[in-house]
């Protein structure tokens, strides 16, 4: 049995690293900045090993139950601090600590020489600790506190190079848009707080996550059935709003691509294991509640499928390799959300697990090519496969897993989602399941297409000059590219500290999918069928009666054929020297005409938000009306009172001339007037 403090140490170790780096290393030993990275790496190594041990214990069938500690009591509502360790927690702890550990090792080489090296590792320690806090939280208020810390940490890291206006703007954009979703999450928590009396009447805590599960269960299943109807719809939509903001679901996805302004290892951590994973995890953590609201599940499935499709289409026209991967992340998160909306809990979380490895791999490969070419713009790359063979092979492995080619990890998890969508469609012509299935298949094709484009623009053909050429072209147009583009071009493989994480992630990308192989592979490798899916489902209440699907060869063949068609078209268009110029107008994708314009402008959603809603509607209308009200009503009233007081004062000053004769005349006149009034009233009688 594992002690409670051993599990807490997974969280406390990166917290300790944050404190030591911030208060000791940075102010006292900043000249030895590399120590900050080593401290965090050691702490995360221990956290990772403990996480693996926790996973092994939970997988063996031992339930880790720890009593929550009361912190604050408000009326009948009790806010407690504690651990919720189930199969989902165990998997997520391994993902967060493992991916973060590899990212921190990679960062030693990538961030070398940066003057804010210590600050970077302090922020990364806080970021990792915050996500671990979200994963282990047993109380929804406790979860929300760490949820907001994740948002703060992402703000600090996206705007890490805050001297650049683009980085500062991207950080603010991410913070504001995710806060929009978090308002819904907060309202949902307030609703649960209001229900504390009803929960308390039957011995439940309205803020305790396992008790919320029980409250959502129907009476027939032994639950309390306290949550239902409009209240349940309000609760689940509010929670999903928070998840949609963090996980970049349409239409709150616009912050994610701009988050690429942060250092590349930060992008890898955000997109693989921390911030964007938090949204999917939140829905999964409260899945027993969502499952009781069919309307919310329908909304989640549709939004997820739409996100998967529209984001994949945007990945086609991006020239920044990190932005291609950013939209790829948005699209893959859409697959996970769609799966959750369809009731495919296990496949959704399994895809979150595999996605963490191959997406971290792809982002770190992007940082590797930037280290060599001095730019993230694929139009100025090309021919790098000869000088960067390890990075090239690692990118191929990550891309093949992303598109879902057997035997890579992405194939097993993606196909489980597609199988779930196929079953949900019931082969009917018009149904939500059918629409979701079609959109997800279309997303598969687009994913293969932009992956082929990315690989060929980056690694094939002839080298097109890198950052040196891009800076020269920008200067001729009078454009300032900022420090994201460097004239330093070094066409060679990255340093060993950057290469080793690529090799480890490549190995994991190839192998982790086998833990969920179908029956026909079990006989060869002796691996239990759908082990991870069944293991994840164990965290759900038994009354849901969930189980994994049997492997469907037809769906696998269909998705693989679609992938091969997409890869073939992309390769045929971009292969060799067909695209040898960095001029965007000569990119074959630009021949899509009006569609290319729409996609290049990101469906004009950013224009809608920033120009129509913020500048015109908010600034012109709301701010204009507020300004007019302040100027003409508020200022008018108080300025009017001031003017009236001033004039009255001036009138009164005429009575205070300082002339004694005038005072005597006024006194005599007053006396005569009072005497006349007295005599006229007849009071003398």
XYZ file of C-alpha atoms in Angstrom, residues 49-671:
623
model
C 9.312 7.119 -10.830
C 6.720 7.498 -8.073
C 4.012 7.977 -10.719
C 5.046 4.761 -12.449
C 4.897 2.978 -9.089
C 1.424 4.392 -8.430
C 0.290 3.233 -11.878
C 1.626 -0.268 -11.206
C -0.197 -0.442 -7.867
C -3.493 0.797 -9.299
C -3.172 -1.493 -12.336
C -2.744 -4.468 -10.024
C -6.253 -3.874 -8.727
C -5.422 -2.063 -5.495
C -7.609 0.981 -4.905
C -5.794 3.925 -3.360
C -8.324 5.656 -1.130
C -7.155 8.604 0.963
C -9.333 10.576 3.332
C -9.756 14.223 2.356
C -8.705 16.848 4.899
C -11.229 19.552 5.765
C -9.979 23.025 5.026
C -12.920 25.404 5.068
C -16.586 25.045 6.032
C -19.075 27.574 4.658
C -22.531 26.765 5.972
C -23.279 23.226 4.862
C -20.602 23.298 2.144
C -17.265 21.768 2.988
C -14.089 22.486 1.024
C -11.582 19.706 1.531
C -8.055 19.063 0.311
C -7.156 15.536 -0.691
C -6.214 12.985 -3.318
C -8.356 11.173 -5.867
C -6.213 8.344 -7.202
C -7.910 6.085 -9.744
C -6.922 4.701 -13.150
C -7.352 8.079 -14.868
C -5.214 9.794 -12.227
C -2.514 7.128 -12.466
C -2.300 7.392 -16.269
C -2.271 11.187 -16.238
C 0.448 11.373 -13.580
C 2.748 9.279 -15.756
C 1.950 11.388 -18.826
C 2.452 14.768 -17.123
C 5.635 13.919 -15.231
C 7.132 11.820 -18.058
C 6.589 14.314 -20.860
C 7.593 17.253 -18.665
C 10.812 15.467 -17.672
C 11.803 14.948 -21.321
C 10.900 18.546 -22.169
C 13.091 19.868 -19.335
C 16.052 17.783 -20.522
C 15.516 19.080 -24.065
C 15.328 22.638 -22.706
C 18.874 22.426 -21.332
C 20.094 22.505 -24.915
C 17.366 24.639 -26.468
C 17.414 27.447 -23.873
C 21.186 27.463 -23.391
C 22.497 31.009 -23.222
C 19.121 32.637 -22.606
C 19.543 35.392 -19.980
C 16.283 34.326 -18.306
C 17.260 30.660 -17.980
C 16.423 30.461 -14.255
C 13.098 32.226 -14.706
C 12.210 29.771 -17.464
C 12.750 26.741 -15.242
C 10.911 28.351 -12.340
C 7.873 28.881 -14.559
C 8.122 25.335 -15.933
C 8.222 23.909 -12.405
C 5.113 25.885 -11.473
C 3.374 24.829 -14.690
C 4.038 21.117 -14.125
C 3.046 21.281 -10.455
C -0.206 23.054 -11.334
C -1.199 20.346 -13.814
C -0.372 17.607 -11.321
C -2.572 19.456 -8.831
C -5.468 19.368 -11.303
C -5.004 15.630 -11.820
C -4.942 14.602 -8.150
C -7.649 16.960 -6.810
C -10.552 15.337 -4.945
C -12.549 18.526 -4.420
C -13.830 20.618 -7.317
C -12.746 23.869 -5.613
C -9.281 22.378 -5.109
C -9.282 21.410 -8.781
C -10.384 24.921 -9.784
C -7.551 26.519 -7.811
C -4.946 24.471 -9.674
C -6.912 24.966 -12.895
C -6.383 28.712 -12.586
C -2.725 28.200 -11.685
C -2.348 26.322 -14.967
C -3.788 29.383 -16.712
C -1.439 31.754 -14.887
C 1.569 29.555 -15.653
C 0.670 29.389 -19.345
C 0.333 33.185 -19.394
C 3.827 33.554 -17.942
C 5.360 31.026 -20.343
C 3.592 32.141 -23.532
C 4.723 35.683 -22.778
C 8.148 34.520 -21.574
C 9.900 36.826 -24.043
C 7.650 39.704 -22.929
C 9.864 42.338 -24.522
C 8.305 41.262 -27.835
C 4.903 42.825 -28.374
C 3.652 39.719 -30.201
C 4.505 37.480 -27.230
C 2.845 39.830 -24.749
C -0.269 40.027 -26.940
C -0.414 36.229 -27.339
C -0.155 35.736 -23.571
C -2.992 38.186 -22.944
C -5.102 36.579 -25.652
C -4.640 33.103 -24.164
C -5.422 34.367 -20.677
C -8.547 36.284 -21.674
C -10.096 33.626 -23.933
C -9.544 30.847 -21.419
C -11.033 33.093 -18.737
C -14.203 33.349 -20.850
C -14.608 29.602 -20.591
C -13.635 29.619 -16.916
C -16.570 31.901 -16.109
C -18.853 29.014 -17.061
C -16.822 26.609 -14.926
C -17.006 28.990 -11.955
C -20.778 29.370 -12.342
C -21.078 25.578 -12.298
C -19.127 25.463 -9.022
C -21.390 28.189 -7.584
C -24.402 26.077 -8.577
C -22.950 23.099 -6.689
C -22.281 25.332 -3.694
C -25.920 26.458 -3.679
C -26.987 22.802 -3.674
C -24.941 22.049 -0.541
C -28.019 21.777 1.690
C -29.629 19.179 -0.565
C -26.403 17.190 -0.681
C -25.827 17.521 3.047
C -29.303 16.179 3.838
C -28.226 12.741 2.610
C -24.648 12.934 3.851
C -22.954 14.113 0.645
C -20.568 16.999 0.016
C -21.639 19.032 -3.017
C -18.016 19.988 -3.777
C -16.498 16.515 -3.342
C -16.000 14.966 -6.797
C -16.947 11.341 -5.870
C -20.064 12.683 -4.127
C -20.969 14.657 -7.252
C -20.790 11.371 -9.176
C -23.185 9.765 -6.695
C -25.545 12.742 -6.856
C -25.784 12.353 -10.628
C -26.486 8.617 -10.523
C -30.098 7.511 -10.971
C -31.898 5.988 -8.006
C -32.120 2.653 -9.789
C -28.327 2.478 -9.790
C -28.058 3.282 -6.103
C -27.420 6.972 -6.631
C -29.065 10.045 -5.168
C -30.463 11.524 -8.414
C -30.034 15.026 -7.000
C -28.796 16.444 -10.280
C -31.167 16.450 -13.193
C -33.246 18.487 -15.615
C -32.330 22.096 -16.282
C -29.947 22.214 -13.332
C -27.917 19.319 -14.680
C -27.828 20.916 -18.137
C -26.646 24.211 -16.640
C -23.997 22.433 -14.557
C -22.568 20.330 -17.385
C -22.549 23.152 -19.931
C -20.735 25.383 -17.454
C -18.065 22.761 -16.821
C -17.738 22.090 -20.544
C -17.284 25.824 -21.187
C -14.201 25.752 -18.980
C -12.943 22.624 -20.725
C -13.587 24.110 -24.178
C -11.532 27.189 -23.314
C -8.547 25.251 -21.994
C -8.640 22.607 -24.758
C -9.198 25.110 -27.564
C -12.555 23.843 -28.789
C -14.344 25.790 -31.498
C -14.961 28.727 -31.262
C -12.575 29.283 -28.314
C -9.623 27.809 -30.214
C -8.038 31.029 -31.468
C -5.590 31.437 -28.579
C -3.767 28.148 -29.157
C -1.905 28.972 -32.408
C -0.829 32.351 -31.023
C 0.589 30.553 -27.980
C 3.467 29.537 -30.260
C 5.124 32.845 -29.321
C 6.549 31.108 -26.273
C 9.690 28.944 -26.374
C 9.215 25.710 -28.338
C 9.609 23.402 -25.296
C 6.775 25.365 -23.685
C 4.621 24.696 -26.743
C 5.459 21.005 -26.489
C 4.409 20.879 -22.837
C 1.232 22.929 -23.356
C 0.089 20.868 -26.322
C 1.119 17.447 -25.079
C 0.584 17.060 -21.363
C -0.560 20.148 -19.491
C -2.879 22.982 -20.381
C -4.809 21.629 -23.350
C -4.969 18.186 -21.760
C -6.632 19.768 -18.721
C -9.871 20.449 -20.620
C -10.274 16.866 -21.824
C -9.300 15.609 -18.366
C -11.962 17.808 -16.722
C -14.747 16.324 -18.843
C -13.355 12.834 -18.221
C -13.086 13.420 -14.471
C -16.759 14.422 -14.281
C -17.894 12.046 -17.027
C -20.487 10.255 -14.795
C -22.221 13.630 -14.478
C -22.013 14.464 -18.189
C -23.327 11.023 -19.112
C -26.630 11.818 -17.404
C -27.233 14.838 -19.684
C -27.923 13.645 -23.222
C -28.232 17.221 -24.496
C -24.776 18.176 -23.242
C -23.274 14.968 -24.607
C -24.781 15.825 -27.996
C -23.276 19.318 -27.882
C -19.855 17.977 -26.888
C -19.875 15.429 -29.731
C -20.832 18.011 -32.355
C -18.405 20.697 -31.157
C -15.611 18.134 -30.947
C -16.209 16.880 -34.489
C -16.484 20.396 -35.918
C -13.267 21.371 -34.121
C -11.467 18.314 -35.505
C -12.440 19.241 -39.062
C -12.042 23.038 -39.107
C -8.690 22.974 -37.285
C -7.299 20.317 -39.630
C -8.270 22.485 -42.602
C -6.402 25.446 -41.090
C -3.294 23.306 -40.712
C -3.150 23.097 -44.514
C -2.314 26.756 -45.069
C 0.012 27.549 -42.159
C 3.644 28.244 -43.052
C 4.961 28.316 -39.486
C 5.727 24.692 -38.581
C 4.694 25.264 -34.970
C 1.347 26.669 -36.033
C 0.744 23.635 -38.229
C 1.252 21.500 -35.147
C -0.853 23.855 -33.034
C -3.862 23.414 -35.312
C -3.060 19.714 -35.365
C -3.398 19.716 -31.574
C -6.722 21.549 -31.746
C -7.928 18.977 -34.254
C -6.810 15.995 -32.158
C -8.434 17.491 -29.070
C -11.595 17.659 -31.146
C -11.343 13.897 -31.686
C -11.078 13.369 -27.929
C -14.037 15.618 -27.147
C -16.148 14.023 -29.866
C -15.362 10.606 -28.396
C -16.388 11.737 -24.915
C -19.608 13.155 -26.330
C -20.359 9.818 -27.996
C -19.769 7.937 -24.753
C -16.380 6.545 -25.791
C -14.658 7.391 -22.525
C -11.857 4.828 -22.827
C -10.848 5.668 -26.434
C -10.875 9.404 -25.668
C -8.503 9.057 -22.731
C -6.378 6.517 -24.591
C -5.950 9.019 -27.436
C -5.002 11.683 -24.889
C -2.346 9.253 -23.639
C -0.838 8.443 -27.052
C -1.203 12.019 -28.323
C 0.966 13.283 -25.475
C 3.957 11.344 -26.785
C 3.744 11.912 -30.527
C 2.742 15.563 -30.218
C 5.580 16.298 -27.799
C 7.859 14.562 -30.295
C 6.628 16.712 -33.194
C 7.012 19.975 -31.303
C 10.509 19.109 -30.143
C 11.370 18.215 -33.745
C 10.125 21.676 -34.739
C 12.490 23.188 -32.186
C 15.297 21.058 -33.578
C 14.827 22.285 -37.160
C 14.576 25.849 -35.893
C 17.885 25.369 -34.101
C 19.441 24.463 -37.461
C 17.618 26.725 -39.922
C 17.099 29.789 -37.726
C 13.395 29.981 -38.588
C 10.046 28.254 -38.048
C 8.835 29.257 -41.506
C 8.751 26.120 -43.661
C 8.943 28.235 -46.813
C 12.591 28.956 -45.939
C 13.509 25.394 -44.987
C 13.817 22.372 -47.294
C 16.525 19.751 -47.745
C 17.103 19.268 -44.007
C 16.820 15.479 -44.120
C 20.429 15.219 -45.285
C 21.896 17.329 -42.497
C 19.426 16.275 -39.747
C 18.751 12.548 -40.244
C 17.703 11.850 -36.623
C 15.273 14.761 -36.527
C 13.941 13.721 -39.943
C 13.239 10.140 -38.866
C 11.728 11.322 -35.569
C 9.413 13.696 -37.453
C 8.355 10.908 -39.805
C 7.547 8.680 -36.819
C 5.550 11.445 -35.129
C 3.687 12.316 -38.323
C 2.800 8.680 -39.092
C 1.448 8.302 -35.574
C -0.497 11.548 -35.947
C -2.197 10.423 -39.159
C -2.831 6.964 -37.744
C -0.701 4.465 -39.617
C -0.254 1.007 -38.127
C 1.725 0.115 -35.980
C 2.285 3.589 -34.503
C 0.517 4.638 -31.292
C -1.896 7.068 -32.931
C -3.376 4.293 -35.071
C -4.713 2.304 -32.113
C -6.256 5.204 -30.218
C -7.587 7.096 -33.254
C -9.220 3.984 -34.687
C -10.972 3.277 -31.388
C -12.532 6.747 -31.636
C -13.546 6.128 -35.248
C -15.019 2.748 -34.312
C -17.035 4.403 -31.550
C -18.329 7.018 -33.990
C -19.212 4.306 -36.488
C -21.173 2.372 -33.871
C -22.918 5.588 -32.753
C -23.973 6.306 -36.346
C -25.973 3.046 -36.485
C -25.505 3.240 -40.245
C -28.390 5.714 -40.462
C -28.373 8.465 -43.065
C -29.039 11.407 -40.754
C -27.877 11.185 -37.145
C -25.402 12.943 -34.910
C -23.223 9.847 -34.918
C -23.146 9.796 -38.718
C -22.279 13.486 -38.944
C -19.523 13.066 -36.356
C -18.174 9.983 -38.150
C -18.042 11.794 -41.505
C -16.364 14.891 -40.026
C -13.775 12.770 -38.244
C -12.990 10.838 -41.430
C -12.638 14.147 -43.294
C -10.281 15.260 -40.532
C -8.204 12.121 -41.106
C -7.758 13.061 -44.776
C -6.818 16.668 -43.991
C -4.402 15.534 -41.278
C -2.581 13.323 -43.774
C -2.511 16.169 -46.304
C -0.992 18.823 -44.018
C 1.426 16.277 -42.523
C 2.762 15.434 -45.995
C 3.055 19.149 -46.791
C 4.922 19.803 -43.547
C 7.417 16.988 -44.104
C 8.167 17.830 -47.727
C 8.475 21.594 -47.182
C 10.770 21.058 -44.200
C 12.985 18.162 -45.170
C 12.786 17.530 -48.927
C 13.846 19.494 -51.976
C 16.558 22.147 -51.734
C 17.403 24.311 -48.748
C 15.810 27.727 -49.281
C 18.024 29.890 -47.104
C 16.585 29.594 -43.603
C 16.487 32.593 -41.294
C 19.147 34.450 -43.279
C 17.007 34.451 -46.424
C 13.839 35.261 -44.500
C 15.431 38.271 -42.797
C 16.737 39.513 -46.150
C 13.297 39.201 -47.757
C 11.641 40.877 -44.781
C 14.062 43.812 -44.853
C 13.286 44.381 -48.517
C 9.616 44.709 -47.514
C 10.369 46.774 -44.408
C 9.054 44.067 -42.039
C 10.505 43.404 -38.580
C 10.454 39.646 -37.894
C 11.583 39.910 -34.286
C 13.889 37.455 -32.472
C 11.894 34.394 -33.543
C 13.964 34.418 -36.730
C 17.746 34.257 -36.572
C 20.465 34.726 -39.145
C 22.253 31.843 -37.452
C 22.025 28.900 -39.875
C 23.794 25.742 -38.781
C 22.705 22.822 -40.954
C 23.608 20.003 -38.606
C 21.919 17.735 -36.113
C 20.923 19.304 -32.793
C 23.006 18.865 -29.608
C 22.810 15.571 -27.762
C 20.617 17.040 -25.002
C 17.991 17.811 -27.652
C 18.422 14.566 -29.575
C 18.044 12.137 -26.653
C 14.448 13.209 -25.826
C 13.616 12.823 -29.532
C 14.899 9.248 -29.489
C 12.985 8.379 -26.308
C 9.739 9.907 -27.565
C 10.190 8.184 -30.927
C 10.509 4.836 -29.158
C 7.402 5.524 -27.075
C 5.457 6.686 -30.122
C 6.142 3.359 -31.794
C 5.498 1.132 -28.786
C 2.828 2.552 -26.449
C -0.010 1.663 -28.817
C 0.595 -2.035 -28.358
C -0.866 -1.963 -24.864
C -4.274 -1.738 -26.516
C -3.848 -4.116 -29.416
C -6.717 -6.285 -30.660
C -7.091 -10.009 -30.203
C -5.123 -11.043 -33.291
C -2.040 -9.245 -31.971
C -2.518 -10.612 -28.472
C -1.708 -14.106 -29.665
C 1.635 -12.900 -31.024
C 2.763 -10.505 -28.300
C 0.808 -11.849 -25.324
C -0.602 -8.410 -24.539
C -4.148 -8.194 -23.068
C -6.686 -6.921 -25.554
C -7.634 -3.267 -25.040
C -5.851 -3.268 -21.716
C -5.573 0.482 -21.282
C -9.165 1.152 -22.386
C -10.532 -1.375 -19.924
C -8.213 -0.025 -17.247
C -9.421 3.540 -17.780
C -13.062 2.462 -17.677
C -12.458 1.026 -14.197
C -12.514 4.584 -12.841
C -16.200 4.930 -13.811
C -19.171 3.805 -11.700
C -20.246 0.244 -12.442
C -23.819 1.252 -13.327
C -22.564 2.834 -16.595
C -21.722 -0.710 -17.742
C -19.060 0.470 -20.181
C -16.715 -1.800 -22.084
C -14.246 -1.508 -24.944
C -15.197 -2.222 -28.540
C -13.928 -5.124 -30.561
C -11.383 -4.276 -33.231
C -13.171 -3.435 -36.494
C -10.969 -4.252 -39.506
C -13.333 -2.422 -41.878
C -13.003 0.909 -40.050
C -9.237 0.424 -39.821
C -8.985 -0.254 -43.558
C -11.194 2.735 -44.431
C -9.200 5.153 -42.267
C -5.876 3.770 -43.525
C -6.944 4.124 -47.179
C -8.011 7.712 -46.509
C -4.653 8.416 -44.865
C -2.734 6.926 -47.779
C -4.735 8.992 -50.265
C -4.004 12.174 -48.300
C -0.299 11.370 -47.982
C -0.087 10.510 -51.686
C -1.729 13.736 -52.813
C 0.423 15.831 -50.483
C 3.595 14.058 -51.575
C 2.762 14.362 -55.261
C 2.147 18.102 -54.949
C 5.222 18.958 -52.870
C 7.702 16.199 -53.681
C 11.171 17.091 -54.915
C 11.702 20.507 -56.460
C 8.070 21.231 -57.351
C 8.143 23.951 -54.709
C 11.547 25.623 -54.674
C 10.612 29.240 -53.921
C 9.829 30.774 -50.514
C 7.243 32.998 -52.165
C 3.831 32.211 -50.593
C 2.054 32.958 -53.866
C 3.900 30.062 -55.482
C 2.850 27.547 -52.835
C 0.590 24.981 -54.553
C -1.938 25.275 -51.707
C -2.555 28.899 -52.756
C -4.214 27.597 -55.921
C -7.308 26.813 -53.875
C -8.365 30.400 -54.595
C -11.164 31.775 -52.396
C -10.935 28.758 -50.091
C -7.255 29.506 -49.524
C -8.109 33.121 -48.672
C -10.726 32.001 -46.148
C -8.388 29.501 -44.548
C -5.443 31.931 -44.522
C -7.636 34.380 -42.641
C -8.623 31.584 -40.240
C -12.297 31.800 -41.197
C -12.140 35.476 -40.160
C -12.857 34.417 -36.582
C -9.911 36.412 -35.242
C -11.130 39.387 -37.275
C -14.597 38.914 -35.785
C -13.260 38.799 -32.239
C -10.601 41.501 -32.437
C -12.076 43.995 -34.885
C -15.839 43.549 -34.745
C -16.503 42.463 -31.172
C -13.605 44.106 -29.313
C -12.869 47.251 -31.312
C -16.279 48.083 -32.780
C -18.890 46.437 -30.597
C -17.121 46.552 -27.253
C -14.998 49.649 -27.684
C -17.278 51.744 -29.868
C -20.639 50.686 -28.503
C -20.203 49.571 -24.903
C -17.182 51.709 -24.083
C -18.618 54.631 -26.086
C -21.941 54.453 -24.281
C -20.191 54.104 -20.943
C -17.999 57.094 -21.756
C -21.006 59.176 -22.785
C -22.901 58.177 -19.621
C -19.886 59.096 -17.513
C -19.335 62.365 -19.331
C -22.893 63.641 -19.669
C -24.767 61.990 -16.812
C -22.314 61.323 -14.002
C -20.029 64.272 -14.730
C -23.054 66.411 -15.633
C -24.728 65.867 -12.268
C -21.639 66.451 -10.181
C -20.324 69.287 -12.328
C -23.798 70.871 -12.122
C -23.744 70.646 -8.351
C -20.311 72.221 -8.370
C -21.410 75.095 -10.622
C -24.547 75.698 -8.532
C -22.510 75.755 -5.342
C -20.034 78.137 -6.939
C -22.753 80.608 -8.037
C -24.476 80.420 -4.681
C -21.163 81.164 -3.050
C -20.640 84.182 -5.266
C -24.124 85.478 -4.372
C -23.413 85.048 -0.705
C -20.113 86.903 -1.032
C -22.134 90.051 -1.952
C -23.513 89.973 1.579
C -20.038 89.755 3.048
C -18.466 93.013 1.755
C -16.509 93.803 4.952
C -18.132 97.306 5.201
C -19.472 97.984 8.740
C -21.903 100.651 7.468
C -23.591 98.126 5.176
C -23.884 95.604 8.009
C -25.546 98.323 10.186
C -28.014 99.251 7.432
C -28.900 95.537 6.922
C -29.365 95.022 10.662
C -31.606 98.128 11.014
C -33.595 97.166 7.887
C -34.060 93.657 9.210
C -35.235 94.961 12.562
